[in-house]
XYZ file of N, CA, C and O in Angstrom:
500
model
N -17.060 23.751 -5.885
C -15.620 23.918 -6.005
C -14.965 22.546 -6.063
O -15.226 21.679 -5.246
N -14.113 22.327 -7.057
C -13.444 21.045 -7.216
C -12.206 20.941 -6.344
O -11.645 21.939 -5.897
N -11.787 19.713 -6.114
C -10.568 19.454 -5.364
C -9.437 19.263 -6.369
O -9.547 18.448 -7.287
N -8.370 20.000 -6.191
C -7.234 19.924 -7.106
C -6.569 18.552 -7.021
O -6.504 17.945 -5.945
N -6.083 18.075 -8.155
C -5.420 16.769 -8.192
C -4.212 16.731 -7.267
O -3.906 15.693 -6.673
N -3.517 17.861 -7.125
C -2.357 17.881 -6.232
C -2.779 17.689 -4.777
O -2.042 17.099 -3.984
N -3.973 18.153 -4.409
C -4.482 17.916 -3.050
C -4.821 16.439 -2.848
O -4.588 15.880 -1.777
N -5.358 15.802 -3.885
C -5.648 14.365 -3.813
C -4.334 13.598 -3.676
O -4.212 12.683 -2.861
N -3.330 14.006 -4.446
C -2.015 13.366 -4.370
C -1.436 13.484 -2.959
O -0.952 12.500 -2.399
N -1.521 14.668 -2.380
C -0.979 14.874 -1.036
C -1.736 14.056 0.008
O -1.132 13.492 0.918
N -3.049 13.958 -0.141
C -3.852 13.175 0.807
C -3.497 11.696 0.718
O -3.357 11.022 1.745
N -3.335 11.197 -0.496
C -2.954 9.782 -0.646
C -1.533 9.539 -0.147
O -1.250 8.501 0.455
N -0.640 10.482 -0.372
C 0.733 10.321 0.138
C 0.724 10.229 1.658
O 1.369 9.357 2.243
N -0.043 11.075 2.290
C -0.139 11.040 3.758
C -0.777 9.737 4.241
O -0.316 9.118 5.198
N -1.848 9.317 3.565
C -2.553 8.097 3.973
C -1.684 6.853 3.777
O -1.638 5.972 4.649
N -0.987 6.779 2.658
C -0.110 5.631 2.389
C 1.015 5.579 3.422
O 1.315 4.519 3.977
N 1.621 6.715 3.682
C 2.712 6.757 4.658
C 2.237 6.296 6.030
O 2.928 5.537 6.711
N 1.047 6.721 6.411
C 0.534 6.349 7.727
C 0.204 4.855 7.801
O 0.584 4.181 8.753
N -0.495 4.326 6.824
C -0.932 2.926 6.865
C 0.217 1.937 6.711
O 0.172 0.844 7.256
N 1.254 2.295 5.949
C 2.360 1.367 5.715
C 3.592 1.741 6.525
O 4.661 1.158 6.315
N 3.475 2.727 7.430
C 4.588 3.144 8.289
C 5.811 3.545 7.461
O 6.928 3.101 7.712
N 5.569 4.393 6.465
C 6.617 4.879 5.580
C 6.810 6.374 5.792
O 5.941 7.048 6.344
N 7.914 6.895 5.323
C 8.155 8.332 5.364
C 7.649 8.939 4.061
O 7.932 8.416 2.973
N 6.913 10.053 4.177
C 6.360 10.687 2.989
C 7.431 11.041 1.968
O 7.230 10.884 0.766
N 8.581 11.501 2.443
C 9.649 11.894 1.524
C 10.167 10.711 0.710
O 10.629 10.879 -0.409
N 10.075 9.495 1.267
C 10.566 8.313 0.564
C 9.624 7.827 -0.535
O 10.052 7.167 -1.472
N 8.350 8.126 -0.397
C 7.369 7.639 -1.382
C 6.893 8.732 -2.328
O 6.167 8.451 -3.282
N 7.319 9.950 -2.093
C 6.875 11.088 -2.894
C 7.108 10.877 -4.393
O 6.270 11.200 -5.217
N 8.232 10.273 -4.755
C 8.578 10.089 -6.173
C 7.755 9.002 -6.846
O 7.799 8.865 -8.070
N 6.981 8.241 -6.087
C 6.187 7.142 -6.638
C 4.713 7.487 -6.822
O 3.936 6.651 -7.270
N 4.312 8.703 -6.483
C 2.903 9.106 -6.569
C 2.803 10.279 -7.542
O 3.334 11.358 -7.278
N 2.134 10.038 -8.670
C 2.094 11.020 -9.755
C 0.660 11.360 -10.144
O -0.244 10.530 -10.042
N 0.482 12.553 -10.635
C -0.801 12.953 -11.207
C -0.932 12.250 -12.556
O 0.023 12.203 -13.340
N -2.085 11.666 -12.809
C -2.320 10.939 -14.063
C -2.053 11.859 -15.245
O -2.458 13.017 -15.258
N -1.360 11.334 -16.234
C -0.992 12.115 -17.406
C 0.381 12.735 -17.289
O 0.979 13.124 -18.291
N 0.908 12.832 -16.067
C 2.244 13.395 -15.853
C 3.206 12.336 -15.326
O 4.342 12.642 -15.011
N 2.739 11.118 -15.225
C 3.559 10.030 -14.711
C 4.449 9.487 -15.826
O 4.066 9.509 -16.994
N 5.616 8.973 -15.474
C 6.511 8.470 -16.514
C 5.970 7.263 -17.273
O 6.308 7.072 -18.440
N 5.120 6.457 -16.652
C 4.611 5.264 -17.321
C 3.350 5.483 -18.128
O 3.039 4.731 -19.038
N 2.599 6.507 -17.806
C 1.338 6.813 -18.492
C 0.392 5.617 -18.534
O -0.213 5.320 -19.552
N 0.262 4.923 -17.414
C -0.636 3.773 -17.334
C -2.085 4.204 -17.123
O -3.009 3.598 -17.640
N -2.289 5.241 -16.329
C -3.640 5.687 -15.979
C -4.043 6.827 -16.904
O -3.339 7.833 -17.022
N -5.191 6.674 -17.560
C -5.706 7.683 -18.478
C -6.049 8.957 -17.712
O -6.852 8.924 -16.783
N -5.454 10.090 -18.079
C -5.717 11.333 -17.352
C -7.156 11.831 -17.484
O -7.601 12.651 -16.685
N -7.900 11.355 -18.483
C -9.285 11.782 -18.627
C -10.186 11.158 -17.564
O -11.185 11.748 -17.175
N -9.850 9.965 -17.103
C -10.680 9.300 -16.103
C -10.001 9.119 -14.761
O -10.651 8.997 -13.732
N -8.676 9.120 -14.765
C -7.926 8.879 -13.534
C -7.400 10.158 -12.912
O -7.263 11.185 -13.581
N -7.094 10.060 -11.638
C -6.569 11.204 -10.894
C -5.077 11.018 -10.640
O -4.290 11.914 -10.890
N -4.704 9.835 -10.120
C -3.314 9.571 -9.754
C -2.838 8.250 -10.335
O -3.635 7.352 -10.607
N -1.527 8.148 -10.449
C -0.858 6.912 -10.832
C 0.200 6.656 -9.761
O 1.099 7.473 -9.564
N 0.055 5.549 -9.051
C 0.948 5.234 -7.932
C 1.759 3.999 -8.285
O 1.197 2.956 -8.623
N 3.082 4.132 -8.187
C 3.975 3.001 -8.445
C 4.273 2.294 -7.137
O 4.625 2.925 -6.143
N 4.128 1.006 -7.138
C 4.339 0.207 -5.932
C 5.822 -0.116 -5.802
O 6.274 -1.226 -6.078
N 6.557 0.905 -5.401
C 7.993 0.828 -5.193
C 8.288 1.522 -3.870
O 7.384 2.015 -3.207
N 9.515 1.563 -3.484
C 9.933 2.260 -2.259
C 9.101 1.863 -1.044
O 8.814 2.687 -0.192
N 8.672 0.619 -1.001
C 7.938 0.131 0.159
C 6.432 0.161 0.033
O 5.732 -0.302 0.935
N 5.890 0.698 -1.048
C 4.430 0.735 -1.226
C 3.983 -0.609 -1.790
O 4.304 -0.945 -2.924
N 3.231 -1.396 -1.010
C 2.748 -2.687 -1.519
C 1.578 -2.512 -2.489
O 0.774 -1.605 -2.352
N 1.511 -3.399 -3.457
C 0.415 -3.379 -4.415
C -0.852 -3.902 -3.761
O -0.798 -4.728 -2.860
N -1.979 -3.463 -4.242
C -3.268 -3.878 -3.680
C -3.568 -5.339 -3.947
O -4.376 -5.943 -3.247
N -2.927 -5.932 -4.930
C -3.205 -7.333 -5.238
C -2.311 -8.297 -4.453
O -2.479 -9.507 -4.554
N -1.384 -7.770 -3.670
C -0.476 -8.631 -2.904
C -1.185 -9.275 -1.714
O -2.097 -8.702 -1.123
N -0.712 -10.474 -1.383
C -1.204 -11.202 -0.205
C 0.021 -11.710 0.539
O 0.924 -12.281 -0.058
N 0.052 -11.477 1.839
C 1.120 -12.017 2.672
C 0.524 -13.113 3.538
O -0.384 -12.859 4.325
N 1.042 -14.305 3.375
C 0.518 -15.462 4.093
C 1.559 -15.951 5.100
O 2.586 -16.511 4.725
N 1.277 -15.701 6.366
C 2.145 -16.134 7.452
C 1.502 -17.280 8.241
O 1.823 -17.509 9.393
N 0.591 -18.005 7.605
C -0.134 -19.050 8.324
C 0.789 -20.185 8.773
O 0.584 -20.770 9.836
N 1.815 -20.497 7.982
C 2.753 -21.546 8.385
C 3.459 -21.146 9.675
O 3.542 -21.935 10.624
N 3.953 -19.916 9.723
C 4.638 -19.429 10.918
C 3.685 -19.336 12.094
O 4.060 -19.603 13.234
N 2.456 -18.949 11.833
C 1.466 -18.825 12.901
C 1.224 -20.171 13.572
O 1.149 -20.260 14.804
N 1.084 -21.211 12.771
C 0.881 -22.553 13.337
C 2.043 -22.946 14.245
O 1.859 -23.560 15.278
N 3.237 -22.580 13.834
C 4.433 -22.918 14.605
C 4.400 -22.287 15.994
O 4.887 -22.877 16.958
N 3.806 -21.096 16.093
C 3.757 -20.389 17.371
C 2.402 -20.494 18.055
O 2.127 -19.793 19.027
N 1.528 -21.367 17.542
C 0.240 -21.590 18.181
C -0.776 -20.474 17.960
O -1.702 -20.295 18.746
N -0.609 -19.711 16.900
C -1.532 -18.620 16.572
C -2.512 -19.117 15.522
O -2.157 -19.910 14.650
N -3.746 -18.654 15.592
C -4.769 -19.040 14.621
C -4.300 -18.649 13.215
O -4.121 -17.456 12.933
N -4.073 -19.620 12.320
C -3.562 -19.301 10.987
C -4.493 -18.437 10.150
O -4.054 -17.736 9.243
N -5.775 -18.449 10.448
C -6.706 -17.611 9.670
C -6.469 -16.126 9.924
O -6.882 -15.293 9.125
N -5.814 -15.804 11.024
C -5.518 -14.402 11.332
C -4.133 -13.990 10.845
O -3.696 -12.872 11.098
N -3.438 -14.891 10.177
C -2.065 -14.632 9.763
C -1.926 -14.365 8.267
O -0.845 -14.432 7.722
N -3.027 -14.065 7.617
C -2.997 -13.740 6.194
C -3.405 -12.275 6.043
O -4.437 -11.854 6.562
N -2.561 -11.511 5.365
C -2.822 -10.087 5.164
C -3.129 -9.851 3.691
O -2.299 -10.146 2.824
N -4.314 -9.348 3.425
C -4.717 -8.984 2.065
C -4.513 -7.485 1.900
O -5.163 -6.682 2.558
N -3.604 -7.120 1.036
C -3.283 -5.702 0.879
C -4.453 -4.889 0.346
O -4.512 -3.677 0.576
N -5.383 -5.529 -0.344
C -6.543 -4.785 -0.830
C -7.331 -4.212 0.352
O -7.888 -3.112 0.253
N -7.359 -4.929 1.478
C -8.032 -4.404 2.671
C -7.338 -3.147 3.175
O -7.983 -2.168 3.560
N -6.017 -3.145 3.162
C -5.251 -1.964 3.584
C -5.491 -0.793 2.630
O -5.564 0.347 3.053
N -5.610 -1.101 1.345
C -5.849 -0.029 0.379
C -7.244 0.577 0.538
O -7.428 1.778 0.305
N -8.205 -0.199 0.966
C -9.525 0.373 1.273
C -9.410 1.324 2.462
O -10.050 2.381 2.489
N -8.589 0.971 3.430
C -8.342 1.854 4.577
C -7.632 3.131 4.129
O -7.910 4.219 4.630
N -6.703 2.995 3.184
C -6.010 4.166 2.637
C -7.000 5.075 1.926
O -6.965 6.300 2.096
N -7.907 4.492 1.132
C -8.954 5.289 0.482
C -9.768 6.062 1.514
O -10.011 7.264 1.352
N -10.191 5.372 2.562
C -11.001 6.016 3.603
C -10.245 7.170 4.260
O -10.801 8.252 4.458
N -8.968 6.932 4.589
C -8.176 7.967 5.246
C -7.931 9.150 4.319
O -8.052 10.309 4.720
N -7.605 8.891 3.056
C -7.386 9.980 2.090
C -8.655 10.812 1.906
O -8.607 12.042 1.871
N -9.803 10.140 1.816
C -11.067 10.866 1.691
C -11.376 11.684 2.936
O -11.902 12.793 2.846
N -11.022 11.153 4.099
C -11.219 11.894 5.353
C -10.318 13.131 5.380
O -10.759 14.215 5.758
N -9.079 12.980 4.967
C -8.142 14.111 4.913
C -8.679 15.188 3.974
O -8.667 16.381 4.301
N -9.176 14.788 2.823
C -9.716 15.750 1.861
C -10.977 16.427 2.385
O -11.175 17.626 2.180
N -11.828 15.675 3.075
C -13.052 16.266 3.631
C -12.711 17.303 4.699
O -13.335 18.366 4.760
N -11.710 17.001 5.525
C -11.305 17.956 6.571
C -10.689 19.213 5.982
O -10.933 20.307 6.456
N -9.911 19.053 4.925
C -9.226 20.199 4.318
C -10.181 21.076 3.520
O -10.105 22.293 3.553
N -11.093 20.448 2.789
C -11.957 21.195 1.875
C -13.385 21.357 2.380
O -14.173 22.069 1.760
N -13.731 20.660 3.453
C -15.090 20.751 3.977
C -16.126 20.192 3.028
O -17.303 20.532 3.093
N -15.677 19.338 2.119
C -16.563 18.778 1.110
C -16.780 17.304 1.413
O -15.839 16.578 1.692
N -18.001 16.890 1.382
C -18.283 15.462 1.504
C -18.984 15.013 0.233
O -19.489 15.826 -0.529
N -19.039 13.744 0.026
C -19.708 13.233 -1.164
C -18.763 12.980 -2.317
O -19.080 12.233 -3.215
N -17.609 13.599 -2.308
C -16.593 13.298 -3.326
C -15.799 12.109 -2.822
O -15.159 12.184 -1.789
N -15.826 11.035 -3.526
C -15.145 9.839 -3.063
C -14.093 9.410 -4.072
O -14.391 9.244 -5.245
N -12.890 9.223 -3.582
C -11.785 8.732 -4.393
C -11.505 7.298 -3.986
O -11.655 6.935 -2.820
N -11.110 6.488 -4.948
C -10.871 5.077 -4.660
C -9.711 4.567 -5.508
O -9.343 5.170 -6.509
N -9.140 3.457 -5.071
C -8.017 2.851 -5.790
C -8.504 1.735 -6.697
O -9.571 1.164 -6.477
N -7.705 1.463 -7.688
C -7.951 0.328 -8.571
C -6.594 -0.168 -9.052
O -5.852 0.583 -9.682
N -6.240 -1.416 -8.717
C -4.956 -1.937 -9.195
C -4.956 -1.981 -10.722
O -5.905 -2.458 -11.331
N -3.918 -1.441 -11.319
C -3.826 -1.439 -12.777
C -3.103 -2.695 -13.257
O -3.491 -3.330 -14.203
N -2.010 -3.001 -12.596
C -1.259 -4.225 -12.852
C -0.483 -4.552 -11.576
O -0.765 -3.981 -10.533
N 0.485 -5.435 -11.643
C 1.203 -5.846 -10.444
C 2.085 -4.779 -9.834
O 2.645 -4.983 -8.767
N 2.233 -3.636 -10.492
C 3.131 -2.608 -9.966
C 2.532 -1.209 -9.970
O 3.175 -0.266 -9.519
N 1.317 -1.049 -10.471
C 0.719 0.281 -10.585
C -0.706 0.268 -10.035
O -1.473 -0.650 -10.282
N -1.035 1.330 -9.303
C -2.387 1.516 -8.783
C -2.893 2.862 -9.293
O -2.171 3.867 -9.242
N -4.097 2.875 -9.809
C -4.735 4.111 -10.249
C -5.691 4.603 -9.187
O -6.323 3.808 -8.499
N -5.807 5.903 -9.067
C -6.764 6.524 -8.156
C -7.796 7.250 -9.025
O -7.447 8.011 -9.921
N -9.056 6.975 -8.732
C -10.163 7.498 -9.531
C -11.187 8.158 -8.615
O -11.203 7.935 -7.418
N -12.072 8.897 -9.227
C -13.169 9.543 -8.491
C -14.475 8.864 -8.893
O -14.713 8.592 -10.067
N -15.312 8.597 -7.890
C -16.620 8.007 -8.181
C -17.495 8.991 -8.926
O -17.431 10.161 -8.773
């Protein structure tokens, strides 16, 4: 039995909201099923979702470097750099966990892939 794309969309919406401390209702308009998105960046034959990095959703290619501020406060600067790709891997893990709990299916793995500076595609392995 396959997992519906709308279930994948809902799992990613929940995971993104949790990891970035956002409200699901605020990001709902930025998460689309591939082929039905206004930008049509992600090919619906291979992709599942098209996510726009708006309304507070950071792109996977973003890096936040607070090392200058960390030095000022005596904090190790190596711990003051946030790579959003690491957070997106956590989002993938959480979305897959949500789907496994809902459908009782394991082995189906969904993952993100940055398409450009403002769009992330979700694909199935």
